[in-house]
C-alpha cells in the first residue's frame, strides 16, 4: 500500500511501468468535470473508472482483494476513508476469488483506516485487502486499474 500526493507521484512512478502514464494523464486532464465512464489508456493493462458512488458507513463496507490488478484510488472532490487489512490476515470469506471479476470479498474487521483527500492517491496491491467508499454523501473519484504483469 502506498499513500502519497499527486504532486509527489514521480517518487513511485518507477515501481510499475504504467504508473507514470497513469499519473501524467490524471495530472494533465480535468477528470472531475469529465463524463462518468471507463477511460482506457492501454487496453486491459491500464484503465480508469471515473465514478460518482455513494459513500457508506464503515460498518457497512467489506474488504475486497484483487489478484490481477493494482488499484489506485484517487478522490477528486471529497475525502474518502478506505479500510485496510493485510490479505494474509483475512479469514472470513464472503465470496471466494472470482477470476472474471478479479475479486474476492472478506467480512473481517479492518486493522486500519486510511483517509485519502483530493490531491492524494492510495495504491493497493494484492496483499492489501481494502474497503473503499467510507464516509457520507457522494464522491467523484477515479479507480485506476493497473495490470500487475
CSV table of N, CA and C in Angstrom, one decimal:
chain,number,residue,atom,x,y,z
A,1,UNK,N,0.8,-1.2,0.0
A,1,UNK,CA,0.0,0.0,0.0
A,1,UNK,C,0.9,1.2,0.0
A,2,UNK,N,0.5,2.2,-0.8
A,2,UNK,CA,1.2,3.5,-0.9
A,2,UNK,C,0.2,4.6,-0.8
A,3,UNK,N,0.4,5.5,0.1
A,3,UNK,CA,-0.4,6.7,0.2
A,3,UNK,C,0.6,7.9,-0.1
A,4,UNK,N,0.2,8.8,-1.0
A,4,UNK,CA,1.0,9.9,-1.3
A,4,UNK,C,0.1,11.0,-2.0
A,5,UNK,N,0.8,12.0,-2.5
A,5,UNK,CA,0.1,13.1,-3.2
A,5,UNK,C,0.4,13.0,-4.7
A,6,UNK,N,-0.5,13.5,-5.5
A,6,UNK,CA,-0.3,13.6,-6.9
A,6,UNK,C,1.0,14.4,-7.2
A,7,UNK,N,1.2,15.4,-6.4
A,7,UNK,CA,2.4,16.3,-6.6
A,7,UNK,C,3.7,15.5,-6.5
A,8,UNK,N,3.7,14.4,-5.7
A,8,UNK,CA,4.9,13.6,-5.4
A,8,UNK,C,4.8,12.3,-6.1
A,9,UNK,N,4.0,12.1,-7.1
A,9,UNK,CA,3.9,10.8,-7.8
A,9,UNK,C,5.1,10.3,-8.4
A,10,UNK,N,6.0,11.2,-8.9
A,10,UNK,CA,7.2,10.9,-9.5
A,10,UNK,C,8.1,9.9,-8.7
A,11,UNK,N,8.0,10.1,-7.4
A,11,UNK,CA,8.8,9.2,-6.4
A,11,UNK,C,8.5,7.7,-6.6
A,12,UNK,N,7.2,7.4,-7.0
A,12,UNK,CA,6.9,6.0,-7.0
A,12,UNK,C,6.6,5.5,-8.5
A,13,UNK,N,6.8,6.4,-9.5
A,13,UNK,CA,6.4,6.0,-10.8
A,13,UNK,C,7.3,4.9,-11.4
A,14,UNK,N,8.5,4.7,-10.8
A,14,UNK,CA,9.4,3.6,-11.2
A,14,UNK,C,9.0,2.2,-10.7
A,15,UNK,N,8.0,2.2,-9.8
A,15,UNK,CA,7.6,0.9,-9.3
A,15,UNK,C,6.8,0.0,-10.2
A,16,UNK,N,6.2,0.6,-11.3
A,16,UNK,CA,5.4,-0.1,-12.3
A,16,UNK,C,5.6,0.6,-13.6
A,17,UNK,N,5.8,-0.1,-14.7
A,17,UNK,CA,5.9,0.7,-16.0
A,17,UNK,C,4.8,1.5,-16.4
A,18,UNK,N,3.6,1.3,-15.9
A,18,UNK,CA,2.4,2.1,-16.3
A,18,UNK,C,2.0,3.2,-15.3
A,19,UNK,N,2.7,3.3,-14.1
A,19,UNK,CA,2.4,4.4,-13.2
A,19,UNK,C,2.6,5.8,-13.7
A,20,UNK,N,3.7,6.0,-14.4
A,20,UNK,CA,4.0,7.3,-15.0
A,20,UNK,C,2.9,7.7,-16.0
A,21,UNK,N,2.5,6.8,-16.9
A,21,UNK,CA,1.5,7.1,-17.8
A,21,UNK,C,0.1,7.5,-17.1
A,22,UNK,N,-0.2,6.7,-16.1
A,22,UNK,CA,-1.4,7.0,-15.3
A,22,UNK,C,-1.3,8.4,-14.7
A,23,UNK,N,-0.3,8.6,-13.9
A,23,UNK,CA,-0.2,9.9,-13.2
A,23,UNK,C,-0.1,11.1,-14.1
A,24,UNK,N,0.6,11.0,-15.2
A,24,UNK,CA,0.7,12.1,-16.2
A,24,UNK,C,-0.7,12.4,-16.8
A,25,UNK,N,-1.5,11.3,-17.1
A,25,UNK,CA,-2.9,11.5,-17.6
A,25,UNK,C,-3.8,12.2,-16.5
A,26,UNK,N,-3.7,11.7,-15.3
A,26,UNK,CA,-4.5,12.3,-14.2
A,26,UNK,C,-4.2,13.8,-14.0
A,27,UNK,N,-2.9,14.1,-14.0
A,27,UNK,CA,-2.5,15.4,-13.7
A,27,UNK,C,-2.7,16.4,-14.8
A,28,UNK,N,-2.8,15.9,-16.1
A,28,UNK,CA,-3.0,16.8,-17.2
A,28,UNK,C,-4.4,16.8,-17.8
A,29,UNK,N,-5.4,16.2,-17.1
A,29,UNK,CA,-6.8,16.3,-17.5
A,29,UNK,C,-7.7,16.6,-16.3
A,30,UNK,N,-8.7,17.4,-16.6
A,30,UNK,CA,-9.7,17.8,-15.6
A,30,UNK,C,-10.8,16.7,-15.5
A,31,UNK,N,-10.5,15.6,-14.8
A,31,UNK,CA,-11.3,14.5,-14.8
A,31,UNK,C,-12.6,14.7,-13.9
A,32,UNK,N,-12.5,15.6,-13.0
A,32,UNK,CA,-13.6,15.9,-12.1
A,32,UNK,C,-14.8,16.4,-13.0
A,33,UNK,N,-14.6,17.1,-14.1
A,33,UNK,CA,-15.6,17.6,-14.9
A,33,UNK,C,-15.9,16.9,-16.2
A,34,UNK,N,-15.3,15.7,-16.3
A,34,UNK,CA,-15.5,14.8,-17.5
A,34,UNK,C,-16.6,13.9,-17.2
A,35,UNK,N,-17.1,13.3,-18.3
A,35,UNK,CA,-18.2,12.4,-18.2
A,35,UNK,C,-17.8,11.2,-17.4
A,36,UNK,N,-18.8,10.6,-16.6
A,36,UNK,CA,-18.5,9.4,-15.9
A,36,UNK,C,-18.4,8.2,-16.8
A,37,UNK,N,-17.3,7.6,-16.8
A,37,UNK,CA,-17.1,6.4,-17.7
A,37,UNK,C,-15.8,5.8,-17.5
A,38,UNK,N,-15.6,4.7,-18.2
A,38,UNK,CA,-14.3,4.0,-18.2
A,38,UNK,C,-13.4,4.7,-19.2
A,39,UNK,N,-12.2,5.0,-18.8
A,39,UNK,CA,-11.2,5.7,-19.7
A,39,UNK,C,-10.1,4.6,-19.9
A,40,UNK,N,-10.0,4.2,-21.1
A,40,UNK,CA,-9.0,3.2,-21.5
A,40,UNK,C,-7.7,3.9,-22.0
A,41,UNK,N,-6.6,3.6,-21.3
A,41,UNK,CA,-5.3,4.2,-21.6
A,41,UNK,C,-4.5,3.2,-22.4
A,42,UNK,N,-4.6,1.9,-22.0
A,42,UNK,CA,-3.8,0.9,-22.7
A,42,UNK,C,-4.5,-0.4,-22.5
A,43,UNK,N,-5.6,-0.6,-23.3
A,43,UNK,CA,-6.4,-1.8,-23.3
A,43,UNK,C,-6.7,-2.3,-21.9
A,44,UNK,N,-6.5,-3.6,-21.6
A,44,UNK,CA,-6.8,-4.1,-20.3
A,44,UNK,C,-5.6,-4.0,-19.4
A,45,UNK,N,-4.5,-3.3,-19.8
A,45,UNK,CA,-3.3,-3.2,-19.0
A,45,UNK,C,-3.5,-2.0,-18.1
A,46,UNK,N,-4.1,-0.9,-18.6
A,46,UNK,CA,-4.3,0.3,-17.8
A,46,UNK,C,-5.6,1.0,-18.2
A,47,UNK,N,-6.5,1.1,-17.2
A,47,UNK,CA,-7.7,1.9,-17.5
A,47,UNK,C,-8.2,2.5,-16.2
A,48,UNK,N,-9.1,3.5,-16.3
A,48,UNK,CA,-9.5,4.3,-15.2
A,48,UNK,C,-11.1,4.3,-15.2
A,49,UNK,N,-11.7,4.0,-14.1
A,49,UNK,CA,-13.1,4.1,-13.9
A,49,UNK,C,-13.3,5.5,-13.2
A,50,UNK,N,-14.0,6.4,-13.9
A,50,UNK,CA,-14.4,7.7,-13.4
A,50,UNK,C,-15.8,7.6,-12.9
A,51,UNK,N,-16.0,7.6,-11.6
A,51,UNK,CA,-17.2,7.2,-10.9
A,51,UNK,C,-17.7,8.2,-9.9
A,52,UNK,N,-19.0,8.1,-9.6
A,52,UNK,CA,-19.6,9.0,-8.6
A,52,UNK,C,-20.5,8.2,-7.7
A,53,UNK,N,-19.9,7.3,-6.9
A,53,UNK,CA,-20.7,6.5,-6.0
A,53,UNK,C,-21.1,7.1,-4.7
A,54,UNK,N,-22.1,6.5,-4.0
A,54,UNK,CA,-22.4,6.9,-2.6
A,54,UNK,C,-21.4,6.4,-1.7
A,55,UNK,N,-21.1,7.2,-0.7
A,55,UNK,CA,-20.2,6.7,0.4
A,55,UNK,C,-21.1,6.0,1.4
A,56,UNK,N,-20.5,5.2,2.3
A,56,UNK,CA,-21.2,4.4,3.2
A,56,UNK,C,-20.5,4.4,4.6
A,57,UNK,N,-21.3,4.0,5.6
A,57,UNK,CA,-20.6,3.8,7.0
A,57,UNK,C,-19.6,2.7,7.0
A,58,UNK,N,-18.6,2.9,7.8
A,58,UNK,CA,-17.5,1.9,7.9
A,58,UNK,C,-18.1,0.5,8.2
A,59,UNK,N,-19.1,0.4,9.0
A,59,UNK,CA,-19.6,-1.0,9.4
A,59,UNK,C,-20.4,-1.6,8.3
A,60,UNK,N,-20.7,-0.9,7.2
A,60,UNK,CA,-21.4,-1.5,6.1
A,60,UNK,C,-20.5,-1.9,5.0
A,61,UNK,N,-19.2,-1.5,5.0
A,61,UNK,CA,-18.2,-1.9,4.0
A,61,UNK,C,-17.5,-3.2,4.3
A,62,UNK,N,-17.2,-4.0,3.2
A,62,UNK,CA,-16.5,-5.2,3.4
A,62,UNK,C,-15.1,-5.0,2.6
A,63,UNK,N,-14.2,-5.9,2.8
A,63,UNK,CA,-12.9,-5.9,2.2
A,63,UNK,C,-12.9,-6.6,0.9
A,64,UNK,N,-12.2,-6.1,0.0
A,64,UNK,CA,-12.0,-6.7,-1.3
A,64,UNK,C,-10.5,-6.9,-1.6
A,65,UNK,N,-10.2,-7.9,-2.4
A,65,UNK,CA,-8.9,-8.3,-2.8
A,65,UNK,C,-8.8,-8.5,-4.3
A,66,UNK,N,-7.8,-8.1,-5.0
A,66,UNK,CA,-7.6,-8.3,-6.4
A,66,UNK,C,-6.3,-9.0,-6.6
A,67,UNK,N,-6.2,-10.0,-7.6
A,67,UNK,CA,-5.0,-10.7,-7.9
A,67,UNK,C,-4.3,-10.2,-9.1
A,68,UNK,N,-5.1,-9.7,-10.1
A,68,UNK,CA,-4.6,-9.4,-11.4
A,68,UNK,C,-4.2,-7.9,-11.5
A,69,UNK,N,-5.0,-7.1,-10.8
A,69,UNK,CA,-4.8,-5.6,-11.0
A,69,UNK,C,-4.4,-5.0,-9.6
A,70,UNK,N,-3.6,-3.9,-9.8
A,70,UNK,CA,-3.3,-3.0,-8.7
A,70,UNK,C,-4.4,-1.9,-8.8
A,71,UNK,N,-5.0,-1.5,-7.7
A,71,UNK,CA,-6.0,-0.4,-7.6
A,71,UNK,C,-5.3,0.8,-7.2
A,72,UNK,N,-5.6,1.9,-7.9
A,72,UNK,CA,-5.1,3.3,-7.5
A,72,UNK,C,-6.4,4.1,-7.3
A,73,UNK,N,-6.6,4.4,-6.0
A,73,UNK,CA,-7.8,5.2,-5.6
A,73,UNK,C,-7.4,6.7,-5.6
A,74,UNK,N,-8.2,7.5,-6.3
A,74,UNK,CA,-7.9,8.9,-6.4
A,74,UNK,C,-9.2,9.7,-6.2
A,75,UNK,N,-9.4,10.2,-5.0
A,75,UNK,CA,-10.6,11.1,-4.8
A,75,UNK,C,-10.5,12.4,-5.5
A,76,UNK,N,-11.5,12.9,-6.1
A,76,UNK,CA,-11.5,14.2,-6.9
A,76,UNK,C,-12.1,15.3,-6.2
A,77,UNK,N,-13.2,15.1,-5.4
A,77,UNK,CA,-13.9,16.2,-4.8
A,77,UNK,C,-14.2,16.1,-3.3
A,78,UNK,N,-14.1,14.9,-2.8
A,78,UNK,CA,-14.4,14.7,-1.3
A,78,UNK,C,-13.3,13.8,-0.7
A,79,UNK,N,-13.2,13.8,0.6
A,79,UNK,CA,-12.3,12.9,1.3
A,79,UNK,C,-13.0,11.6,1.4
A,80,UNK,N,-12.2,10.5,1.2
A,80,UNK,CA,-12.6,9.2,1.3
A,80,UNK,C,-11.8,8.4,2.4
A,81,UNK,N,-12.5,7.5,3.1
A,81,UNK,CA,-11.8,6.7,4.0
A,81,UNK,C,-11.8,5.3,3.4
A,82,UNK,N,-10.7,4.6,3.5
A,82,UNK,CA,-10.5,3.3,2.9
A,82,UNK,C,-10.0,2.4,4.0
A,83,UNK,N,-10.8,1.3,4.3
A,83,UNK,CA,-10.4,0.3,5.3
A,83,UNK,C,-9.3,-0.5,4.7
A,84,UNK,N,-8.5,-1.1,5.6
A,84,UNK,CA,-7.3,-1.9,5.2
A,84,UNK,C,-7.0,-3.0,6.2
A,85,UNK,N,-6.6,-4.1,5.6
A,85,UNK,CA,-6.1,-5.2,6.4
A,85,UNK,C,-5.2,-6.1,5.5
A,86,UNK,N,-4.1,-6.6,6.0
A,86,UNK,CA,-3.3,-7.5,5.2
A,86,UNK,C,-4.1,-8.7,4.7
A,87,UNK,N,-4.0,-8.9,3.4
A,87,UNK,CA,-4.8,-10.1,2.8
A,87,UNK,C,-4.5,-11.4,3.6
A,88,UNK,N,-3.2,-11.6,4.0
A,88,UNK,CA,-2.9,-12.8,4.7
A,88,UNK,C,-3.6,-13.0,6.0
A,89,UNK,N,-4.1,-11.9,6.6
A,89,UNK,CA,-4.8,-11.9,7.8
A,89,UNK,C,-6.3,-12.1,7.7
A,90,UNK,N,-6.8,-12.1,6.4
A,90,UNK,CA,-8.3,-12.2,6.2
A,90,UNK,C,-8.7,-13.7,6.3
A,91,UNK,N,-9.7,-14.0,7.1
A,91,UNK,CA,-10.1,-15.3,7.3
A,91,UNK,C,-11.6,-15.6,7.0
A,92,UNK,N,-12.4,-14.5,7.0
A,92,UNK,CA,-13.8,-14.6,6.9
A,92,UNK,C,-14.2,-14.3,5.5
A,93,UNK,N,-14.2,-15.4,4.6
A,93,UNK,CA,-14.5,-15.3,3.2
A,93,UNK,C,-16.0,-15.1,3.0
A,94,UNK,N,-16.4,-14.0,2.3
A,94,UNK,CA,-17.8,-13.8,1.9
A,94,UNK,C,-18.0,-14.4,0.5
A,95,UNK,N,-17.0,-14.0,-0.4
A,95,UNK,CA,-17.0,-14.6,-1.8
A,95,UNK,C,-15.6,-15.0,-2.1
A,96,UNK,N,-15.5,-16.2,-2.5
A,96,UNK,CA,-14.2,-16.7,-3.0
A,96,UNK,C,-13.7,-15.9,-4.2
A,97,UNK,N,-12.4,-16.0,-4.5
A,97,UNK,CA,-11.9,-15.3,-5.6
A,97,UNK,C,-12.6,-15.7,-6.9
A,98,UNK,N,-13.0,-14.7,-7.7
A,98,UNK,CA,-13.6,-14.9,-9.0
A,98,UNK,C,-12.7,-14.3,-10.0
A,99,UNK,N,-12.2,-15.2,-10.9
A,99,UNK,CA,-11.2,-14.7,-11.9
A,99,UNK,C,-11.8,-13.7,-12.8
A,100,UNK,N,-13.0,-13.9,-13.2
A,100,UNK,CA,-13.7,-13.0,-14.2
A,100,UNK,C,-13.7,-11.5,-13.6
A,101,UNK,N,-14.1,-11.4,-12.3
A,101,UNK,CA,-14.2,-10.1,-11.7
A,101,UNK,C,-12.9,-9.7,-11.0
A,102,UNK,N,-11.9,-10.5,-11.0
A,102,UNK,CA,-10.7,-10.3,-10.3
A,102,UNK,C,-11.0,-9.8,-8.9
A,103,UNK,N,-11.8,-10.5,-8.1
A,103,UNK,CA,-12.2,-10.0,-6.8
A,103,UNK,C,-12.5,-11.2,-5.9
A,104,UNK,N,-12.1,-11.1,-4.6
A,104,UNK,CA,-12.6,-11.9,-3.5
A,104,UNK,C,-13.0,-10.9,-2.4
A,105,UNK,N,-14.0,-11.3,-1.7
A,105,UNK,CA,-14.6,-10.4,-0.6
A,105,UNK,C,-14.5,-11.1,0.7
A,106,UNK,N,-14.2,-10.3,1.7
A,106,UNK,CA,-14.0,-10.7,3.1
A,106,UNK,C,-14.8,-9.8,4.1
A,107,UNK,N,-15.3,-10.4,5.1
A,107,UNK,CA,-16.0,-9.7,6.1
A,107,UNK,C,-15.2,-9.4,7.4
A,108,UNK,N,-13.9,-9.7,7.4
A,108,UNK,CA,-13.1,-9.4,8.5
A,108,UNK,C,-13.1,-8.0,8.9
A,109,UNK,N,-12.8,-7.7,10.2
A,109,UNK,CA,-12.7,-6.3,10.6
A,109,UNK,C,-11.4,-5.8,10.2
A,110,UNK,N,-11.4,-4.6,9.6
A,110,UNK,CA,-10.1,-3.9,9.1
A,110,UNK,C,-9.2,-3.7,10.3
A,111,UNK,N,-7.9,-3.7,10.0
A,111,UNK,CA,-7.0,-3.3,11.1
A,111,UNK,C,-6.6,-1.8,11.1
A,112,UNK,N,-6.9,-1.2,10.0
A,112,UNK,CA,-6.6,0.3,9.9
A,112,UNK,C,-7.6,1.0,8.9
A,113,UNK,N,-7.7,2.3,9.1
A,113,UNK,CA,-8.5,3.1,8.2
A,113,UNK,C,-7.6,4.2,7.7
A,114,UNK,N,-7.6,4.4,6.3
A,114,UNK,CA,-6.7,5.4,5.7
A,114,UNK,C,-7.6,6.5,5.2
A,115,UNK,N,-7.3,7.7,5.5
A,115,UNK,CA,-8.0,8.9,4.9
A,115,UNK,C,-7.3,9.4,3.7
A,116,UNK,N,-8.0,9.5,2.6
A,116,UNK,CA,-7.4,9.9,1.3
A,116,UNK,C,-8.2,11.2,0.8
A,117,UNK,N,-7.5,12.3,0.7
A,117,UNK,CA,-8.1,13.5,0.3
A,117,UNK,C,-7.9,13.8,-1.2
A,118,UNK,N,-8.7,14.7,-1.7
A,118,UNK,CA,-8.4,15.2,-3.1
A,118,UNK,C,-7.0,15.7,-3.2
A,119,UNK,N,-6.3,15.3,-4.3
A,119,UNK,CA,-4.9,15.6,-4.5
A,119,UNK,C,-4.0,14.5,-4.0
A,120,UNK,N,-4.6,13.5,-3.3
A,120,UNK,CA,-3.8,12.3,-2.9
A,120,UNK,C,-4.2,11.1,-3.6
A,121,UNK,N,-3.5,10.0,-3.4
A,121,UNK,CA,-3.9,8.7,-4.0
A,121,UNK,C,-3.5,7.6,-3.1
A,122,UNK,N,-4.1,6.5,-3.2
A,122,UNK,CA,-3.8,5.3,-2.4
A,122,UNK,C,-3.7,4.1,-3.4
A,123,UNK,N,-2.5,3.5,-3.4
A,123,UNK,CA,-2.3,2.3,-4.3
A,123,UNK,C,-2.4,1.1,-3.4
A,124,UNK,N,-3.2,0.2,-3.8
A,124,UNK,CA,-3.4,-1.1,-3.1
A,124,UNK,C,-3.0,-2.3,-4.0
A,125,UNK,N,-2.2,-3.2,-3.5
A,125,UNK,CA,-1.7,-4.3,-4.2
A,125,UNK,C,-2.5,-5.6,-3.7
A,126,UNK,N,-2.2,-6.7,-4.3
A,126,UNK,CA,-3.0,-7.9,-3.9
A,126,UNK,C,-2.8,-8.3,-2.4
A,127,UNK,N,-1.8,-7.8,-1.8
A,127,UNK,CA,-1.6,-8.1,-0.4
A,127,UNK,C,-2.4,-7.2,0.5
A,128,UNK,N,-3.1,-6.2,-0.1
A,128,UNK,CA,-3.9,-5.2,0.6
A,128,UNK,C,-5.4,-5.4,0.5
A,129,UNK,N,-6.0,-6.1,1.4
A,129,UNK,CA,-7.4,-6.1,1.4
A,129,UNK,C,-7.9,-4.7,1.8
A,130,UNK,N,-8.9,-4.2,1.0
A,130,UNK,CA,-9.3,-2.9,1.2
A,130,UNK,C,-10.8,-2.7,1.0
A,131,UNK,N,-11.3,-1.7,1.8
A,131,UNK,CA,-12.8,-1.4,1.7
A,131,UNK,C,-12.9,0.1,1.4
A,132,UNK,N,-13.1,0.5,0.2
A,132,UNK,CA,-13.2,1.9,-0.2
A,132,UNK,C,-14.6,2.4,0.1
A,133,UNK,N,-14.7,3.7,-0.2
A,133,UNK,CA,-16.0,4.4,-0.2
A,133,UNK,C,-16.7,4.5,1.2
A,134,UNK,N,-15.8,4.8,2.2
A,134,UNK,CA,-16.3,5.0,3.5
A,134,UNK,C,-16.4,6.5,3.8
A,135,UNK,N,-17.6,7.0,4.2
A,135,UNK,CA,-17.8,8.4,4.5
A,135,UNK,C,-19.3,8.7,4.4
A,136,UNK,N,-19.6,9.9,4.1
A,136,UNK,CA,-21.0,10.4,4.0
A,136,UNK,C,-21.2,11.1,2.7
A,137,UNK,N,-22.3,10.9,2.0
A,137,UNK,CA,-22.6,11.7,0.8
A,137,UNK,C,-22.2,10.9,-0.4
A,138,UNK,N,-21.8,11.7,-1.4
A,138,UNK,CA,-21.3,11.1,-2.7
A,138,UNK,C,-19.9,11.6,-2.9
A,139,UNK,N,-19.2,10.9,-3.8
A,139,UNK,CA,-17.8,11.2,-4.1
A,139,UNK,C,-17.6,11.1,-5.6
A,140,UNK,N,-16.8,12.0,-6.2
A,140,UNK,CA,-16.3,11.8,-7.5
A,140,UNK,C,-14.9,11.3,-7.3
A,141,UNK,N,-14.6,10.1,-7.9
A,141,UNK,CA,-13.3,9.6,-7.8
A,141,UNK,C,-12.9,8.8,-9.0
A,142,UNK,N,-11.6,8.5,-9.0
A,142,UNK,CA,-11.0,7.6,-10.1
A,142,UNK,C,-10.6,6.4,-9.4
A,143,UNK,N,-10.9,5.3,-10.0
A,143,UNK,CA,-10.3,4.0,-9.6
A,143,UNK,C,-9.5,3.5,-10.8
A,144,UNK,N,-8.2,3.6,-10.8
A,144,UNK,CA,-7.4,3.2,-11.9
A,144,UNK,C,-7.0,1.7,-11.6
A,145,UNK,N,-7.0,0.9,-12.7
A,145,UNK,CA,-6.7,-0.5,-12.6
A,145,UNK,C,-5.4,-0.7,-13.5
A,146,UNK,N,-4.4,-1.2,-12.8
A,146,UNK,CA,-3.1,-1.3,-13.4
A,146,UNK,C,-2.7,-2.8,-13.4
A,147,UNK,N,-2.6,-3.5,-14.5
A,147,UNK,CA,-2.3,-4.9,-14.6
A,147,UNK,C,-1.0,-5.2,-14.0
A,148,UNK,N,-0.9,-6.2,-13.1
A,148,UNK,CA,0.4,-6.5,-12.5
A,148,UNK,C,1.5,-6.9,-13.4
A,149,UNK,N,1.1,-7.7,-14.4
A,149,UNK,CA,2.2,-8.3,-15.3
A,149,UNK,C,1.8,-8.0,-16.8
